[in-house]
PDB file of C-alpha atoms in Angstrom:
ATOM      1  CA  UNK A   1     -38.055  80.977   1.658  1.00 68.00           C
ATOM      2  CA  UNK A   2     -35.922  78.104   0.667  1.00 80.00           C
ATOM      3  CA  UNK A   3     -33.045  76.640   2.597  1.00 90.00           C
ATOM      4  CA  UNK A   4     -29.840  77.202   2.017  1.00 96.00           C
ATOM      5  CA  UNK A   5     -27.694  75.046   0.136  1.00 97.00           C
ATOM      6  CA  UNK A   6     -24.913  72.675   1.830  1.00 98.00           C
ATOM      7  CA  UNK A   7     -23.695  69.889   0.582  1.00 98.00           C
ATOM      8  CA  UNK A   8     -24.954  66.651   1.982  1.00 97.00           C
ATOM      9  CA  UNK A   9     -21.824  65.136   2.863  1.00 97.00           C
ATOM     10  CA  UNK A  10     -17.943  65.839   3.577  1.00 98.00           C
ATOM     11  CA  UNK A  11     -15.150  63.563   4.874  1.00 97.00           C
ATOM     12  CA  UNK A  12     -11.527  64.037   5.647  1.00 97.00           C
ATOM     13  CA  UNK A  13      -8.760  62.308   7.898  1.00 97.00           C
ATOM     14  CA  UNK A  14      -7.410  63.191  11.335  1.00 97.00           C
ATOM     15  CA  UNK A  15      -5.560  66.929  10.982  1.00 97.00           C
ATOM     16  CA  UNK A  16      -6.523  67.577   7.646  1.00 97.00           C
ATOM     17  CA  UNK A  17      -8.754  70.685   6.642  1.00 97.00           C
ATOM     18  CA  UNK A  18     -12.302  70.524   5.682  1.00 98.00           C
ATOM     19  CA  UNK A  19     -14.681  73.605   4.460  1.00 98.00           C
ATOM     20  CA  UNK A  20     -18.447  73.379   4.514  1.00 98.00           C
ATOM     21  CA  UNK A  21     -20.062  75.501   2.019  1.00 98.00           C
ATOM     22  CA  UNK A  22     -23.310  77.402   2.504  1.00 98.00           C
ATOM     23  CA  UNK A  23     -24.725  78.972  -0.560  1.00 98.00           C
ATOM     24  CA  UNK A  24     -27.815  81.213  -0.195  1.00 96.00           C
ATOM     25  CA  UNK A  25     -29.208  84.887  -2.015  1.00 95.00           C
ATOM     26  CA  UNK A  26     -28.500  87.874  -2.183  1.00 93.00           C
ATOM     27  CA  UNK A  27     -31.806  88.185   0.347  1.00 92.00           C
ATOM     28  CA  UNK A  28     -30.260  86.171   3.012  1.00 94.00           C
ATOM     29  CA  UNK A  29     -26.449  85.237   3.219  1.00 96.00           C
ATOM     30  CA  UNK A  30     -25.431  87.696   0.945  1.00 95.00           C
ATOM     31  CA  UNK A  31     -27.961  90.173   2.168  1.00 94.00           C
ATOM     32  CA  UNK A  32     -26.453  90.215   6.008  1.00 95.00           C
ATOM     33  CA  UNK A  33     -23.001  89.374   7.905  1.00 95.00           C
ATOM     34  CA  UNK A  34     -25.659  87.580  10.178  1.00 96.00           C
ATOM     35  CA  UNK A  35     -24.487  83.902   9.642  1.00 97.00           C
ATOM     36  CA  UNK A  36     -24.095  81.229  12.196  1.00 98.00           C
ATOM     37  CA  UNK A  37     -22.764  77.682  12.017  1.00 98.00           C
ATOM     38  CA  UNK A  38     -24.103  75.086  14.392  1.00 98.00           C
ATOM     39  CA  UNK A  39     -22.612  71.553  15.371  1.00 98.00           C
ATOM     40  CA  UNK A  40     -24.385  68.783  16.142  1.00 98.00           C
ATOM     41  CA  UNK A  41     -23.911  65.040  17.570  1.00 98.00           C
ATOM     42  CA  UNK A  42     -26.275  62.599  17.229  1.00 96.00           C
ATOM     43  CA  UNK A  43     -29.381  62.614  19.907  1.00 96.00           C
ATOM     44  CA  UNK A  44     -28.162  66.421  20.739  1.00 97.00           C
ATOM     45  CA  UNK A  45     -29.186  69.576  20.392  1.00 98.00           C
ATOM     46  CA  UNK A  46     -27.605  72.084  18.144  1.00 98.00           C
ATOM     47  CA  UNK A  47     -24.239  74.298  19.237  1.00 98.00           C
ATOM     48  CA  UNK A  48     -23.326  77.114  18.279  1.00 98.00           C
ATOM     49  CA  UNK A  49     -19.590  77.185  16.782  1.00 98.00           C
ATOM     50  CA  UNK A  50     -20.088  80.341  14.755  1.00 98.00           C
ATOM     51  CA  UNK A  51     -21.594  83.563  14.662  1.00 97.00           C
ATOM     52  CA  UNK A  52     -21.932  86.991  12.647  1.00 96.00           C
ATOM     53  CA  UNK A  53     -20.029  85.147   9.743  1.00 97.00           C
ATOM     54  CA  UNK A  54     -16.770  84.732  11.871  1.00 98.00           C
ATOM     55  CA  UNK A  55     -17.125  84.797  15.374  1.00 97.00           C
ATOM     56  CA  UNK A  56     -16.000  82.236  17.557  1.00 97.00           C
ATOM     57  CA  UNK A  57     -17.817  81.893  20.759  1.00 96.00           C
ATOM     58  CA  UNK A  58     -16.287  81.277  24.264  1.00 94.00           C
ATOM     59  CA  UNK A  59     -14.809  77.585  24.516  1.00 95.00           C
ATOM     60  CA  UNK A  60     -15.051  77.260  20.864  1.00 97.00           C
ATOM     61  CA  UNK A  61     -11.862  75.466  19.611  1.00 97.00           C
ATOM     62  CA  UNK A  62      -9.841  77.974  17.057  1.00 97.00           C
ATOM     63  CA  UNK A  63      -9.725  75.304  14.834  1.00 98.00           C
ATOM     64  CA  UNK A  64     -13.018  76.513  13.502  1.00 98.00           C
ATOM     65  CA  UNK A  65     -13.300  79.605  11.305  1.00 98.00           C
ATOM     66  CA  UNK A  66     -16.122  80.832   9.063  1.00 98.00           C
ATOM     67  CA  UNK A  67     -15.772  83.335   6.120  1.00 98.00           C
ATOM     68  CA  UNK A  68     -17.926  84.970   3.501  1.00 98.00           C
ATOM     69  CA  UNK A  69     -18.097  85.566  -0.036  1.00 97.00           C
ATOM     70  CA  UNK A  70     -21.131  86.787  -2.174  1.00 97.00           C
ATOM     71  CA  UNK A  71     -23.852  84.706  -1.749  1.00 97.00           C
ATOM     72  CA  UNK A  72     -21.650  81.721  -0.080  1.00 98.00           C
ATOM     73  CA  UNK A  73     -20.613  81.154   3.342  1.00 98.00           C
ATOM     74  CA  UNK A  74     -17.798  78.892   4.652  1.00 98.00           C
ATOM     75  CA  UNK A  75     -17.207  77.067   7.834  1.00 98.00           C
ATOM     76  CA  UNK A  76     -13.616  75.788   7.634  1.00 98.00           C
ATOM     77  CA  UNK A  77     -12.317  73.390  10.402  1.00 98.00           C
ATOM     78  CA  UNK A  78      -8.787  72.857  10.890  1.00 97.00           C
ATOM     79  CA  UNK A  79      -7.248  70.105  12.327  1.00 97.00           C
ATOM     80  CA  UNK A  80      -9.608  67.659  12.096  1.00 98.00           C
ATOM     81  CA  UNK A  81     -10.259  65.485  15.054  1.00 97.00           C
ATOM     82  CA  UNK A  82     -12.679  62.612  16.098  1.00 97.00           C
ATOM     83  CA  UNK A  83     -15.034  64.672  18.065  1.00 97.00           C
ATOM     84  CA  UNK A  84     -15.451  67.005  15.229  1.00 98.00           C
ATOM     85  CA  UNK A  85     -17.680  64.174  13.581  1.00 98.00           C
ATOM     86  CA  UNK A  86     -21.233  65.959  13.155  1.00 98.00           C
ATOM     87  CA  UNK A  87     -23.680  67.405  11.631  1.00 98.00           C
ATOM     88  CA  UNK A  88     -23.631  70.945  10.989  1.00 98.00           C
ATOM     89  CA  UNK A  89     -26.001  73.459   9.744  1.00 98.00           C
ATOM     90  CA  UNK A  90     -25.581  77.119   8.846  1.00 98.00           C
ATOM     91  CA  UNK A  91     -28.332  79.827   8.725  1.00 97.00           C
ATOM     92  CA  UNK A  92     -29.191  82.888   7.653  1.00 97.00           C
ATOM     93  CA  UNK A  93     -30.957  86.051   9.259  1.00 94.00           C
ATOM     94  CA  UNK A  94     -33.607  87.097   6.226  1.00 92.00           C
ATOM     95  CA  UNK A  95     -35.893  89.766   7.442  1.00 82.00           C
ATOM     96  CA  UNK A  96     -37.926  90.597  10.822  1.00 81.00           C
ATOM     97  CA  UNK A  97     -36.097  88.335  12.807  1.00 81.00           C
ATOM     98  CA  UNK A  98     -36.624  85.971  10.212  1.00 90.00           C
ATOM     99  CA  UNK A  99     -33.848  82.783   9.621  1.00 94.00           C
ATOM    100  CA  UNK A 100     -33.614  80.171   7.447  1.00 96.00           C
ATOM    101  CA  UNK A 101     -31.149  76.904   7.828  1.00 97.00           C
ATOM    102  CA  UNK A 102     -29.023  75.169   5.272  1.00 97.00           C
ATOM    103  CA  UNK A 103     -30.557  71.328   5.001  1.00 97.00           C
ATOM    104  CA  UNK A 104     -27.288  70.022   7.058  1.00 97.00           C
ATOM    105  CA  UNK A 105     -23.523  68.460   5.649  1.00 98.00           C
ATOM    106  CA  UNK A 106     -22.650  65.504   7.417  1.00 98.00           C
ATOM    107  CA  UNK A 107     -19.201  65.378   8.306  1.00 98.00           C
ATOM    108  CA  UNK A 108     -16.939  62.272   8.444  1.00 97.00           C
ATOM    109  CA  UNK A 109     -13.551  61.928  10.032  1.00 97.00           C
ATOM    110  CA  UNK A 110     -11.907  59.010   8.050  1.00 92.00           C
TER     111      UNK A 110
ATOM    112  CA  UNK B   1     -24.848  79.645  33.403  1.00 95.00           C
ATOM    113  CA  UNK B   2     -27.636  79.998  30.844  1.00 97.00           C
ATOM    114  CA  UNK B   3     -29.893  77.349  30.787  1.00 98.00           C
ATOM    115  CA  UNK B   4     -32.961  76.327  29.108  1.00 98.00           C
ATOM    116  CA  UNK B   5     -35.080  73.356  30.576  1.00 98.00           C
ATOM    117  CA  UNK B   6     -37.740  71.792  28.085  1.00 98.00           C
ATOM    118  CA  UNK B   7     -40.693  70.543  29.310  1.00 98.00           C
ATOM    119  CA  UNK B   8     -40.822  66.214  28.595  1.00 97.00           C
ATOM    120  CA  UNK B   9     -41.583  64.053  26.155  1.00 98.00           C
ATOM    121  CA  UNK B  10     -45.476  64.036  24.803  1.00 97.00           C
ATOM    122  CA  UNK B  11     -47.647  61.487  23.079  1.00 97.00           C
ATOM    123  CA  UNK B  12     -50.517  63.178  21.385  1.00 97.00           C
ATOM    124  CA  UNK B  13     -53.340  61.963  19.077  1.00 97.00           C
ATOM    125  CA  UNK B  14     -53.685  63.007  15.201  1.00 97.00           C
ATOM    126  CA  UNK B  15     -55.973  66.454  15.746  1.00 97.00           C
ATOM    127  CA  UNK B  16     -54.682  67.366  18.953  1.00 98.00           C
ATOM    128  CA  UNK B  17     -52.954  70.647  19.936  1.00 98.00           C
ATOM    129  CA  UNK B  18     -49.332  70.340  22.600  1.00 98.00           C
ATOM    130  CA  UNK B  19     -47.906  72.704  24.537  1.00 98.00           C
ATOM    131  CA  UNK B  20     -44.268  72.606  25.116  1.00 98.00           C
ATOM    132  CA  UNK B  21     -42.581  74.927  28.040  1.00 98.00           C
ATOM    133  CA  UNK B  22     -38.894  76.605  27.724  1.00 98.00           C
ATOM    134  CA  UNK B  23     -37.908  77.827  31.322  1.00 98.00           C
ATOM    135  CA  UNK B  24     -35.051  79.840  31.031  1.00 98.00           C
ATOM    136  CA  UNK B  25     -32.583  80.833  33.559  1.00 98.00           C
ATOM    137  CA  UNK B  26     -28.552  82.312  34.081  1.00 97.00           C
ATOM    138  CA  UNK B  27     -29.940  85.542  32.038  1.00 97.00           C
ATOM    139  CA  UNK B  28     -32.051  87.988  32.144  1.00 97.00           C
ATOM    140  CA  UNK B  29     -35.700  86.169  30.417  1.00 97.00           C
ATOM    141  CA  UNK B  30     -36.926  89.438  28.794  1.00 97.00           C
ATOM    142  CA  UNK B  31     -33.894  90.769  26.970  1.00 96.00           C
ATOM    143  CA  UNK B  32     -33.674  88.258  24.507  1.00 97.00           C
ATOM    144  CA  UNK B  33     -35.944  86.630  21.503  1.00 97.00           C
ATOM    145  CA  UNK B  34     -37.039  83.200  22.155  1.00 98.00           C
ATOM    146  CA  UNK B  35     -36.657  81.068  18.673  1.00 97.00           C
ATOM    147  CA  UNK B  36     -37.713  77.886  18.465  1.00 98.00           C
ATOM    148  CA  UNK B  37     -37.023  75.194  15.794  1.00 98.00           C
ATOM    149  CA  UNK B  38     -37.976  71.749  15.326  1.00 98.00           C
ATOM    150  CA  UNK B  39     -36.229  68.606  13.645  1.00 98.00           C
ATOM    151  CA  UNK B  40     -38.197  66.063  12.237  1.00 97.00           C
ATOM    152  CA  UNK B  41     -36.085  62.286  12.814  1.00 96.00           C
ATOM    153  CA  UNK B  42     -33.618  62.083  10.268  1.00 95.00           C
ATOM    154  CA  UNK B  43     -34.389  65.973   8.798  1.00 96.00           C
ATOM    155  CA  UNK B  44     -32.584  69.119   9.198  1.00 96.00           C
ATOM    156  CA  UNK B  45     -33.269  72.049  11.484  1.00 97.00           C
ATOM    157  CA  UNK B  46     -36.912  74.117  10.366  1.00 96.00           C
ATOM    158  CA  UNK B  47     -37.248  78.008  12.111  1.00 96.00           C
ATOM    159  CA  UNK B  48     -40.618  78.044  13.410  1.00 97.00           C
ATOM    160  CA  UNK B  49     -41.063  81.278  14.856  1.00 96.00           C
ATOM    161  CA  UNK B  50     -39.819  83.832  17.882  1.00 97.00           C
ATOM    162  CA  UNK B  51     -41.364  85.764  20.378  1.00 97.00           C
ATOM    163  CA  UNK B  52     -40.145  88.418  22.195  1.00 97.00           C
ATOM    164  CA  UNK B  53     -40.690  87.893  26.046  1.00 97.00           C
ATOM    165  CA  UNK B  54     -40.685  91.810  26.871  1.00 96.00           C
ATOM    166  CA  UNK B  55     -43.927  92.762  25.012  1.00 97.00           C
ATOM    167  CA  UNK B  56     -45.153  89.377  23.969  1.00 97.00           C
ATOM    168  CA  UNK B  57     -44.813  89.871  20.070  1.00 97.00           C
ATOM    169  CA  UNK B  58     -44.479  87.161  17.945  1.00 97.00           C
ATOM    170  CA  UNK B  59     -43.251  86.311  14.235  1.00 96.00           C
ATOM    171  CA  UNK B  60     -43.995  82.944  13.163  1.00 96.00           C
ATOM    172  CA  UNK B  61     -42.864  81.308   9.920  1.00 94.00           C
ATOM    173  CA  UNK B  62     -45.563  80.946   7.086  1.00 93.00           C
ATOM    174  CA  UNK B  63     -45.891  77.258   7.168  1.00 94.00           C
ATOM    175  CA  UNK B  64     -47.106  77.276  10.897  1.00 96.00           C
ATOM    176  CA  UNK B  65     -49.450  80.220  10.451  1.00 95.00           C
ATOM    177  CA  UNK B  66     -52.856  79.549  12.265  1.00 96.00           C
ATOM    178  CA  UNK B  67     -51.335  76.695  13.517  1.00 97.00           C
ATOM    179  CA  UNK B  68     -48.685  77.658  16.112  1.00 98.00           C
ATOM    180  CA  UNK B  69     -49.063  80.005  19.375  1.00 98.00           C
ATOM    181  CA  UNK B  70     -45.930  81.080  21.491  1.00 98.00           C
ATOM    182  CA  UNK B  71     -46.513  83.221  24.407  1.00 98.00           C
ATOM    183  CA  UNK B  72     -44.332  83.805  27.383  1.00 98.00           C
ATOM    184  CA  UNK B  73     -44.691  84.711  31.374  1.00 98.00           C
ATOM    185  CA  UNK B  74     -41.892  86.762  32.301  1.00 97.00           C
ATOM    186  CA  UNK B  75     -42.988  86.005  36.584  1.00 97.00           C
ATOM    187  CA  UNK B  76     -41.377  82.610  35.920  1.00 97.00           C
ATOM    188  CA  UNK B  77     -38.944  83.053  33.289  1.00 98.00           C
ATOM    189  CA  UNK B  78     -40.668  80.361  30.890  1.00 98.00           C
ATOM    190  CA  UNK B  79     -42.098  80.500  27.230  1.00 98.00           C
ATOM    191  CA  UNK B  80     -44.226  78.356  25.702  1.00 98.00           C
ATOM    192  CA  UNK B  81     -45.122  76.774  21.790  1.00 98.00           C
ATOM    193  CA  UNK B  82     -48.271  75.302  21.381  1.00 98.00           C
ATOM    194  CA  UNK B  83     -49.311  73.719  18.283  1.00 98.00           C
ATOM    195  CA  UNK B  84     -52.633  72.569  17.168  1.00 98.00           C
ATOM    196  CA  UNK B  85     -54.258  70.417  14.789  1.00 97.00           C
ATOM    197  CA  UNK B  86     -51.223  67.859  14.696  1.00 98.00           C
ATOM    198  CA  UNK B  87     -50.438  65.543  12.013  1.00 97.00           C
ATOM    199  CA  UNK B  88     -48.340  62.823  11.009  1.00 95.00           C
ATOM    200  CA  UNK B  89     -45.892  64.979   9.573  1.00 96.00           C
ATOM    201  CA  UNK B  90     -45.453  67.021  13.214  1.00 98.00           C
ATOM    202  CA  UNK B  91     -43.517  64.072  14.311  1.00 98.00           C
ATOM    203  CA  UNK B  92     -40.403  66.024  15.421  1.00 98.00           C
ATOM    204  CA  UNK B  93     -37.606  67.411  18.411  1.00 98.00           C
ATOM    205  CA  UNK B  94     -39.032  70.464  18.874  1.00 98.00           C
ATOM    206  CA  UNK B  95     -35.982  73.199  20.679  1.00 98.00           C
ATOM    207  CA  UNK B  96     -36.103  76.696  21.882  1.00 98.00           C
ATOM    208  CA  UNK B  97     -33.257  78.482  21.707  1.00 98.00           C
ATOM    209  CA  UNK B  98     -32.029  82.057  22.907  1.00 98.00           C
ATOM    210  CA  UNK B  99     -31.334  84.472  20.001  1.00 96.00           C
ATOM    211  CA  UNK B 100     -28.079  86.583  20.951  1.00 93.00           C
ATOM    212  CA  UNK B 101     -29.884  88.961  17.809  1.00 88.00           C
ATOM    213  CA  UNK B 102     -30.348  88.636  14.256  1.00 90.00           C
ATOM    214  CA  UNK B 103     -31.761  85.389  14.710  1.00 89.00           C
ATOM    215  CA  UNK B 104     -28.304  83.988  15.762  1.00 93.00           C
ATOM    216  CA  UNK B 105     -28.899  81.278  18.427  1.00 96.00           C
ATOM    217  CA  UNK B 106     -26.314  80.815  21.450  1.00 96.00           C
ATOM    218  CA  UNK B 107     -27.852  78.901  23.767  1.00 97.00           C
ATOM    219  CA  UNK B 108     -30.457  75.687  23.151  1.00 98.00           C
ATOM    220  CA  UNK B 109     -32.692  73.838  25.159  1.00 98.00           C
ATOM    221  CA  UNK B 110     -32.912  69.869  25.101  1.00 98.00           C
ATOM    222  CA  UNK B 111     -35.414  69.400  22.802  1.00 98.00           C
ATOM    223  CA  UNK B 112     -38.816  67.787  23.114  1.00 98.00           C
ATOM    224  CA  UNK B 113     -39.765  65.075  21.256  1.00 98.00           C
ATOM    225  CA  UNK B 114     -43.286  65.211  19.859  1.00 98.00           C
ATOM    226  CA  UNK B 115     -45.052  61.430  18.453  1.00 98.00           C
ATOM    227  CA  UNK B 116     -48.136  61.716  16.904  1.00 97.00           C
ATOM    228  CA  UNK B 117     -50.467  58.726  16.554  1.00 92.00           C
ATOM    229  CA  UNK B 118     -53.452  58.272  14.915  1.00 83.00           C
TER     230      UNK B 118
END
């Protein structure tokens, strides 16, 4: 199974809008409304900011939304502040309990 | 609060198998798949496999096949990954992580960091 597709980087200033795009199959992302979006800092371990394509979790800012479309899913993040700066990495259930991960889009607030 | 507590960092020698322990607590241990997933330095995340702490079955990604045994005991809330013949290349984080279903992970432990040395 190969890993989704994100792209390697993004970048945008304080309060602007930023989407991450993760492209996948119709065997996987476009297969299931079982995406999730993780978040992670440097030295930490992964958070979960989204699930089932567009839920937020509990103490998740609003800021972050995720959508879907075919074969591509979204993670849009409003707002953009400092602490937003991260990694993040989206995955996809496949089969059997089965996921695979996007390879990770580092994002930089300018 | 759900919690999972990783066992520490190990040093292990080019052949050698490691253990790593997941002790979960703030939910109940057997109603959820345990996932867990490792990061090599610099690398993205890599699904290595789940088990499910009520009857013990496992599912374990392809690449780790005959390599990698997770198993559970439910008296003390704790599951385990132990991998054998290590490599180089095994040089990772490795985290467990509760599954909230369809492999969607909520909750993650710390991470253990696995060196390998020849």
């Amino acid at each position: 199974q190969s890993a989704l597709t994100q792209p390697a980087s993004v970048s945008g200033s304080p309060g602007q809008s930023i989407t991450i795009s993760c492209t996948g199959t119709s065997s996987d992302v476009g297969g299931y409304d079982y995406v999730s979006w993780y978040q992670q800092h440097p030295g930490k371990a992964p958070k979960v900011m989204i699930y089932d394509v567009t839920n937020r979790p509990s103490g998740v800012s609003n800021r972050f939304s995720g959508s879907k479309s075919g074969n591509t899913a979204s993670l849009t993040i409003s707002g953009l502040q400092a602490e937003d700066e991260a990694d993040y990495y989206c995955s996809s259930y496949i089969s059997s309990g089965t996921v695979v991960f996007g390879g990770g889009t580092k994002l930089t607030v300018l | 609060q759900v919690q999972l507590v990783q066992s520490g960092a190990e040093v292990k020698k080019s052949g050698a198998s490691v253990k790593v322990s997941c002790k979960a607590s703030g939910y109940t241990f057997s109603g959820y798949y345990m996932y867990w997933v490792r990061q090599a330095p610099g690398q993205g995340l890599e699904w290595m496999g789940w088990i499910n702490p009520n009857s013990g079955g496992t599912n374990y990604a392809q690449k780790f096949q005959g390599r990698v045994t997770m198993t559970r005991d439910t008296s003390i809330s704790t599951a385990y990954m132990e991998l054998s013949s290590l490599r180089s290349d095994d040089l990772a984080v490795y985290y467990c992580a509760k599954s909230r279903g369809w492999g969607q992970l909520d909750y993650w432990g710390q991470g253990t960091l696995v060196t390998v040395s020849s």
